[in-house]
């Protein structure tokens, strides 16, 4: 466990707190984006191996002994995908917020009671 | 008050749950078997300097195609939800304030450089950190700058749609070309083009081509998302 794991952990908790307590829908979307950021940090940190370098083979020693000199490239590829999907999800959620605002002219989530029982 | 307390209790549960997952982390001492295979074979088999690129574009190319599709569907969803309806009252046309001269001059100066930097990022995706998605995002940021500096700026939808459709179609065609040339297991194989000299810009077979197509597609998609969101 290193410092990046801890930062990711804290960011995820901040994001969850924001989603649970905020009333403004844009702030809720931003809180989810913060959770995503924390999760991505944690995922990249899982691939870290002490004393190794980035998975870019720009010298002949690195090409020969790649498997023993680079950090894990798989979580990095995974996070690249996760970031793009995160952007797509955030864009779609903000669009819903815009549409809801056009209907009711308010951003407060407490005003939307249609699905509440 | 009671809601805040409830949120705090939930948050504590969440923290405990995450901590339980964390307590199993052990310091890694080596690569897993899959990662070791990618690291050992990536350079000689595919000719890419950047192992992450070889995973994203070739070994896991189908996932990336799915990822591009998800982004495309999201962009379509944004466009459908925010399209202008006839029954909607016409948007309030209050005169928008002109942007400052500093921003306008800076935009004129910076936009070509930002677009060029985006192209540089996705053309060098197989050599250095970067790739189609990052380069596309940089290009979209140049479009955002144009929107900020000129309140009446309109993007050329016809051109953007053509670029987006063609890059998506060519991406799939390159994938199918691998099947036609090498057999059923070679969808999105980058060796349909010669691998070239390791570490030069024209190397790694089809990877620079694929990443350029992805970069154009992502750039135009994100730009049209921005365009749809700023309409009102």
Coordinates of C-alpha atoms in Angstrom, one line a residue:
Chain A
X1 CA 0.0 0.0 0.0
X2 CA 1.5 3.3 -1.1
X3 CA 0.5 7.0 -1.1
X4 CA -1.4 6.8 -4.3
X5 CA -3.6 4.0 -2.9
X6 CA -4.4 6.3 0.1
X7 CA -5.1 9.3 -2.2
X8 CA -7.4 7.3 -4.4
X9 CA -9.2 5.9 -1.2
X10 CA -9.7 9.5 0.1
X11 CA -10.9 10.8 -3.3
X12 CA -13.5 8.0 -3.6
X13 CA -14.8 8.8 -0.1
X14 CA -15.0 12.5 -0.9
X15 CA -17.0 11.6 -4.1
X16 CA -19.4 9.3 -2.2
X17 CA -19.9 12.0 0.4
X18 CA -20.7 14.5 -2.3
X19 CA -23.2 12.1 -4.0
X20 CA -25.0 11.5 -0.7
X21 CA -25.2 15.0 0.6
X22 CA -25.4 17.4 -2.3
X23 CA -28.7 18.7 -3.6
X24 CA -27.5 20.3 -6.9
X25 CA -27.6 17.7 -9.7
X26 CA -24.5 19.1 -11.4
X27 CA -22.6 18.7 -8.1
X28 CA -23.8 15.0 -7.9
X29 CA -22.4 14.4 -11.4
X30 CA -19.1 16.0 -10.5
X31 CA -19.0 13.9 -7.3
X32 CA -19.3 10.7 -9.4
X33 CA -16.5 12.0 -11.6
X34 CA -14.4 12.4 -8.4
X35 CA -15.2 8.8 -7.5
X36 CA -14.1 7.7 -11.0
X37 CA -10.8 9.6 -10.6
X38 CA -10.1 8.0 -7.3
X39 CA -10.8 4.5 -8.7
X40 CA -8.6 5.1 -11.7
X41 CA -5.7 6.2 -9.5
X42 CA -6.1 3.0 -7.4
X43 CA -6.2 0.9 -10.5
X44 CA -3.0 2.4 -11.9
X45 CA -1.4 2.0 -8.5
X46 CA -2.2 -1.7 -8.5
X47 CA 0.1 -2.2 -11.5
X48 CA 3.0 -0.4 -9.8
X49 CA 6.1 -2.4 -9.0
X50 CA 8.8 -0.8 -7.0
X51 CA 12.0 0.2 -8.9
X52 CA 10.7 -0.4 -12.3
X53 CA 10.1 1.9 -15.2
X54 CA 7.2 2.8 -17.6
X55 CA 6.2 0.2 -20.2
X56 CA 7.8 2.1 -23.1
X57 CA 10.7 0.2 -24.6
X58 CA 13.0 3.0 -25.8
X59 CA 16.4 1.4 -25.2
X60 CA 17.9 -1.9 -26.2
X61 CA 18.3 -3.2 -22.6
X62 CA 14.6 -2.5 -22.0
X63 CA 13.6 -4.5 -25.2
X64 CA 15.7 -7.5 -24.1
X65 CA 14.7 -7.6 -20.4
X66 CA 11.2 -6.0 -20.7
X67 CA 9.4 -8.5 -18.4
X68 CA 11.8 -7.7 -15.5
X69 CA 12.1 -4.0 -15.9
X70 CA 8.6 -2.5 -16.6
X71 CA 5.6 -2.0 -14.4
X72 CA 2.4 -3.9 -15.2
X73 CA 0.9 -2.5 -18.5
X74 CA -2.5 -4.2 -18.2
X75 CA -4.0 -1.9 -15.5
X76 CA -2.8 1.1 -17.5
X77 CA -4.6 -0.1 -20.6
X78 CA -7.7 -0.9 -18.5
X79 CA -7.7 2.6 -17.0
X80 CA -7.4 4.2 -20.5
X81 CA -10.6 2.5 -21.3
X82 CA -12.2 3.4 -18.0
X83 CA -11.4 7.1 -18.5
X84 CA -13.1 7.2 -21.9
X85 CA -16.2 5.4 -20.7
X86 CA -16.2 7.8 -17.7
X87 CA -16.2 10.8 -20.0
X88 CA -19.1 9.3 -22.1
X89 CA -21.1 8.5 -18.9
X90 CA -20.5 12.0 -17.5
X91 CA -21.5 13.7 -20.8
X92 CA -24.7 11.7 -20.9
X93 CA -25.6 12.5 -17.3
X94 CA -25.0 16.2 -17.8
X95 CA -27.3 16.0 -20.8
X96 CA -30.0 14.5 -18.6
X97 CA -29.4 17.4 -16.1
X98 CA -29.8 19.9 -18.9
X99 CA -33.0 18.3 -20.1
X100 CA -34.4 18.2 -16.5
X101 CA -33.5 21.9 -16.0
X102 CA -35.3 22.8 -19.2
X103 CA -38.5 21.1 -17.9
X104 CA -38.6 22.4 -14.4
X105 CA -36.1 25.3 -14.3
X106 CA -34.4 24.0 -11.1
X107 CA -31.3 22.0 -10.4
X108 CA -32.2 20.9 -6.9
X109 CA -32.8 17.1 -6.8
X110 CA -35.4 17.5 -4.0
X111 CA -37.8 19.1 -6.5
X112 CA -37.9 15.9 -8.6
X113 CA -40.4 13.7 -6.8
X114 CA -41.9 11.8 -9.7
X115 CA -40.3 8.5 -8.8
X116 CA -40.5 9.0 -5.1
X117 CA -42.9 7.0 -2.9
Chain B
X1 CA -29.6 16.7 10.1
X2 CA -30.8 13.1 10.2
X3 CA -29.9 12.9 6.5
X4 CA -26.4 14.1 7.1
X5 CA -26.0 11.5 9.9
X6 CA -27.4 8.8 7.6
X7 CA -24.9 9.8 4.9
X8 CA -22.0 9.8 7.4
X9 CA -23.0 6.3 8.6
X10 CA -23.2 5.0 5.0
X11 CA -19.8 6.6 4.3
X12 CA -18.2 4.8 7.3
X13 CA -19.6 1.5 6.0
X14 CA -18.2 2.3 2.6
X15 CA -14.8 3.2 4.1
X16 CA -14.7 -0.1 6.1
X17 CA -15.7 -2.1 2.9
X18 CA -13.0 -0.4 0.8
X19 CA -10.5 -0.9 3.6
X20 CA -11.2 -4.6 3.7
X21 CA -10.3 -4.8 0.0
X22 CA -7.2 -2.8 0.7
X23 CA -5.9 -5.0 3.5
X24 CA -5.3 -7.8 1.0
X25 CA -2.9 -5.7 -1.1
X26 CA 0.5 -7.2 -1.2
X27 CA 3.5 -5.6 -2.7
X28 CA 3.9 -6.9 -6.2
X29 CA 7.3 -8.4 -7.1
X30 CA 6.7 -9.3 -10.7
X31 CA 4.4 -9.2 -13.6
X32 CA 1.4 -11.6 -13.9
X33 CA 1.6 -14.3 -16.5
X34 CA -0.5 -12.3 -19.0
X35 CA 1.4 -9.1 -18.6
X36 CA 4.7 -11.0 -18.9
X37 CA 3.5 -12.4 -22.2
X38 CA 2.6 -8.9 -23.5
X39 CA 5.9 -7.5 -22.3
X40 CA 8.0 -10.2 -23.9
X41 CA 6.2 -10.5 -27.2
X42 CA 4.9 -6.9 -27.8
X43 CA 8.1 -5.5 -29.2
X44 CA 9.2 -8.4 -31.4
X45 CA 5.7 -9.6 -32.5
X46 CA 4.0 -6.2 -33.2
X47 CA 6.9 -3.8 -33.4
X48 CA 5.5 -1.3 -30.9
X49 CA 7.7 0.6 -28.4
X50 CA 4.7 1.4 -26.2
X51 CA 3.5 -1.8 -24.6
X52 CA 0.2 -0.2 -23.4
X53 CA -0.6 0.8 -27.0
X54 CA 0.1 -2.8 -28.3
X55 CA -2.4 -4.1 -25.6
X56 CA -5.0 -1.4 -26.3
X57 CA -4.9 -1.4 -30.1
X58 CA -4.0 -5.0 -31.0
X59 CA -4.1 -7.6 -28.2
X60 CA -7.3 -6.1 -26.9
X61 CA -8.3 -4.4 -30.1
X62 CA -11.9 -5.7 -29.9
X63 CA -12.4 -4.0 -26.5
X64 CA -11.2 -0.7 -27.9
X65 CA -13.6 -1.0 -30.8
X66 CA -16.3 -1.5 -28.2
X67 CA -15.1 1.5 -26.3
X68 CA -15.2 3.7 -29.4
X69 CA -18.8 2.4 -29.9
X70 CA -19.8 3.3 -26.4
X71 CA -18.4 6.8 -27.0
X72 CA -20.3 7.0 -30.3
X73 CA -23.6 5.9 -28.6
X74 CA -23.1 8.4 -25.8
X75 CA -22.5 11.2 -28.4
X76 CA -25.6 10.1 -30.2
X77 CA -27.6 10.1 -27.0
X78 CA -26.5 13.6 -26.2
X79 CA -27.4 14.8 -29.7
X80 CA -30.9 13.1 -29.5
X81 CA -31.7 14.4 -26.0
X82 CA -30.6 18.0 -26.8
X83 CA -32.0 18.3 -30.3
X84 CA -34.2 21.3 -30.9
X85 CA -37.9 20.5 -30.8
X86 CA -40.4 22.6 -32.6
X87 CA -42.8 22.9 -29.6
X88 CA -39.9 24.2 -27.4
X89 CA -40.2 27.9 -26.9
X90 CA -37.5 29.7 -28.9
X91 CA -34.4 30.1 -26.8
X92 CA -34.0 33.5 -25.1
X93 CA -31.8 35.4 -27.5
X94 CA -30.3 37.9 -25.1
X95 CA -27.3 39.5 -26.7
X96 CA -24.2 37.5 -25.6
X97 CA -21.3 39.5 -24.4
X98 CA -18.3 39.4 -26.7
X99 CA -15.3 37.6 -25.3
X100 CA -12.2 39.7 -24.4
X101 CA -9.7 40.6 -27.0
X102 CA -7.0 38.7 -25.1
X103 CA -9.0 35.5 -25.5
X104 CA -9.8 36.2 -29.2
X105 CA -6.1 36.8 -30.1
X106 CA -4.9 33.9 -27.9
X107 CA -7.4 31.6 -29.7
X108 CA -6.2 32.7 -33.1
X109 CA -2.6 32.0 -32.0
X110 CA -3.2 28.8 -30.1
X111 CA -5.8 26.8 -32.1
X112 CA -3.6 25.6 -34.9
X113 CA -0.9 24.7 -32.3
X114 CA -3.3 22.7 -30.2
X115 CA -4.7 20.8 -33.2
X116 CA -1.1 20.1 -34.3
X117 CA -0.2 18.9 -30.8
X118 CA -3.3 16.6 -30.8
X119 CA -2.2 15.1 -34.2
X120 CA 1.3 14.7 -32.8
X121 CA 0.0 12.8 -29.8
X122 CA -2.1 10.3 -31.8
X123 CA 0.5 9.8 -34.6
X124 CA 3.2 9.0 -32.0
X125 CA 0.9 6.7 -30.0
X126 CA 3.0 3.6 -30.7
X127 CA 6.2 5.3 -29.6
X128 CA 5.5 7.5 -26.6
X129 CA 2.7 8.0 -24.0
X130 CA -0.4 9.0 -25.9
X131 CA -2.7 7.7 -28.5
X132 CA -6.0 8.2 -30.3
X133 CA -8.2 9.0 -27.3
X134 CA -5.8 11.5 -25.7
X135 CA -5.1 13.2 -29.1
X136 CA -8.8 13.4 -29.9
X137 CA -9.5 15.0 -26.5
X138 CA -6.8 17.6 -27.2
X139 CA -8.3 18.4 -30.6
X140 CA -11.7 18.8 -29.0
X141 CA -10.3 21.2 -26.5
X142 CA -9.2 23.4 -29.5
X143 CA -12.8 23.4 -30.6
X144 CA -13.9 24.3 -27.1
X145 CA -11.5 27.3 -27.2
X146 CA -13.1 28.4 -30.5
X147 CA -16.6 28.3 -28.9
X148 CA -15.3 30.3 -25.9
X149 CA -13.7 33.0 -28.0
X150 CA -16.5 33.5 -30.6
X151 CA -20.0 33.3 -29.2
X152 CA -21.5 32.8 -32.7
X153 CA -19.0 30.1 -33.8
X154 CA -20.6 27.2 -35.7
X155 CA -18.9 24.0 -36.5
X156 CA -19.2 22.5 -39.9
X157 CA -21.5 19.6 -39.1
X158 CA -21.3 18.1 -42.6
X159 CA -17.5 17.8 -42.5
X160 CA -17.5 16.5 -38.9
X161 CA -20.1 13.8 -39.7
X162 CA -18.1 12.7 -42.8
X163 CA -14.8 12.5 -40.8
X164 CA -16.5 10.6 -38.0
X165 CA -18.3 8.1 -40.2
X166 CA -15.3 7.4 -42.4
X167 CA -12.9 7.0 -39.6
X168 CA -15.3 4.6 -37.8
X169 CA -15.9 2.6 -41.0
X170 CA -12.2 2.4 -41.9
X171 CA -11.4 1.2 -38.4
X172 CA -13.7 -1.7 -38.8
X173 CA -12.4 -2.4 -42.3
X174 CA -8.8 -2.6 -41.1
X175 CA -10.0 -5.1 -38.5
X176 CA -11.7 -7.2 -41.2
X177 CA -8.7 -7.0 -43.4
X178 CA -6.8 -8.9 -40.8
X179 CA -9.3 -11.7 -41.0
X180 CA -9.2 -11.8 -44.8
X181 CA -5.4 -11.9 -44.9
X182 CA -4.5 -14.1 -42.0
X183 CA -7.5 -16.0 -40.9
X184 CA -10.3 -15.9 -38.3
X185 CA -8.2 -15.2 -35.2
X186 CA -6.6 -12.1 -36.6
X187 CA -9.3 -9.4 -36.3
X188 CA -7.5 -6.0 -35.9
X189 CA -4.1 -7.6 -36.5
X190 CA -1.6 -4.7 -37.1
X191 CA 0.7 -6.8 -39.3
X192 CA -1.4 -6.2 -42.5
X193 CA 1.1 -3.4 -43.1
X194 CA 4.9 -4.0 -42.9
X195 CA 6.3 -3.6 -39.3
X196 CA 9.1 -1.3 -40.4
X197 CA 12.1 -0.3 -38.3
X198 CA 11.5 -0.6 -34.5
X199 CA 11.1 2.8 -32.9
X200 CA 10.5 5.0 -36.0
X201 CA 7.3 6.8 -36.8
X202 CA 6.5 4.5 -39.7
X203 CA 6.6 1.3 -37.7
X204 CA 4.3 -1.1 -35.9
X205 CA 2.2 -1.9 -39.0
X206 CA -1.3 -0.6 -38.9
X207 CA -1.2 0.8 -35.3
X208 CA -0.5 4.4 -36.3
X209 CA -3.2 4.2 -38.9
X210 CA -5.7 2.8 -36.4
X211 CA -4.8 5.4 -33.8
X212 CA -5.1 8.2 -36.3
X213 CA -8.6 7.0 -37.2
X214 CA -9.5 6.7 -33.5
X215 CA -8.1 10.2 -32.8
X216 CA -10.1 11.8 -35.6
X217 CA -13.3 10.0 -34.5
X218 CA -12.9 10.8 -30.8
X219 CA -12.0 14.4 -31.6
X220 CA -15.0 15.0 -33.8
X221 CA -17.3 13.1 -31.4
X222 CA -16.2 15.2 -28.3
X223 CA -16.5 18.4 -30.4
X224 CA -20.0 17.6 -31.4
X225 CA -20.9 16.8 -27.7
X226 CA -19.6 20.3 -26.8
X227 CA -21.5 21.8 -29.6
X228 CA -24.8 20.1 -28.5
X229 CA -24.3 21.2 -24.9
X230 CA -23.7 24.9 -25.6
X231 CA -26.6 25.4 -28.0
X232 CA -29.0 27.0 -25.5

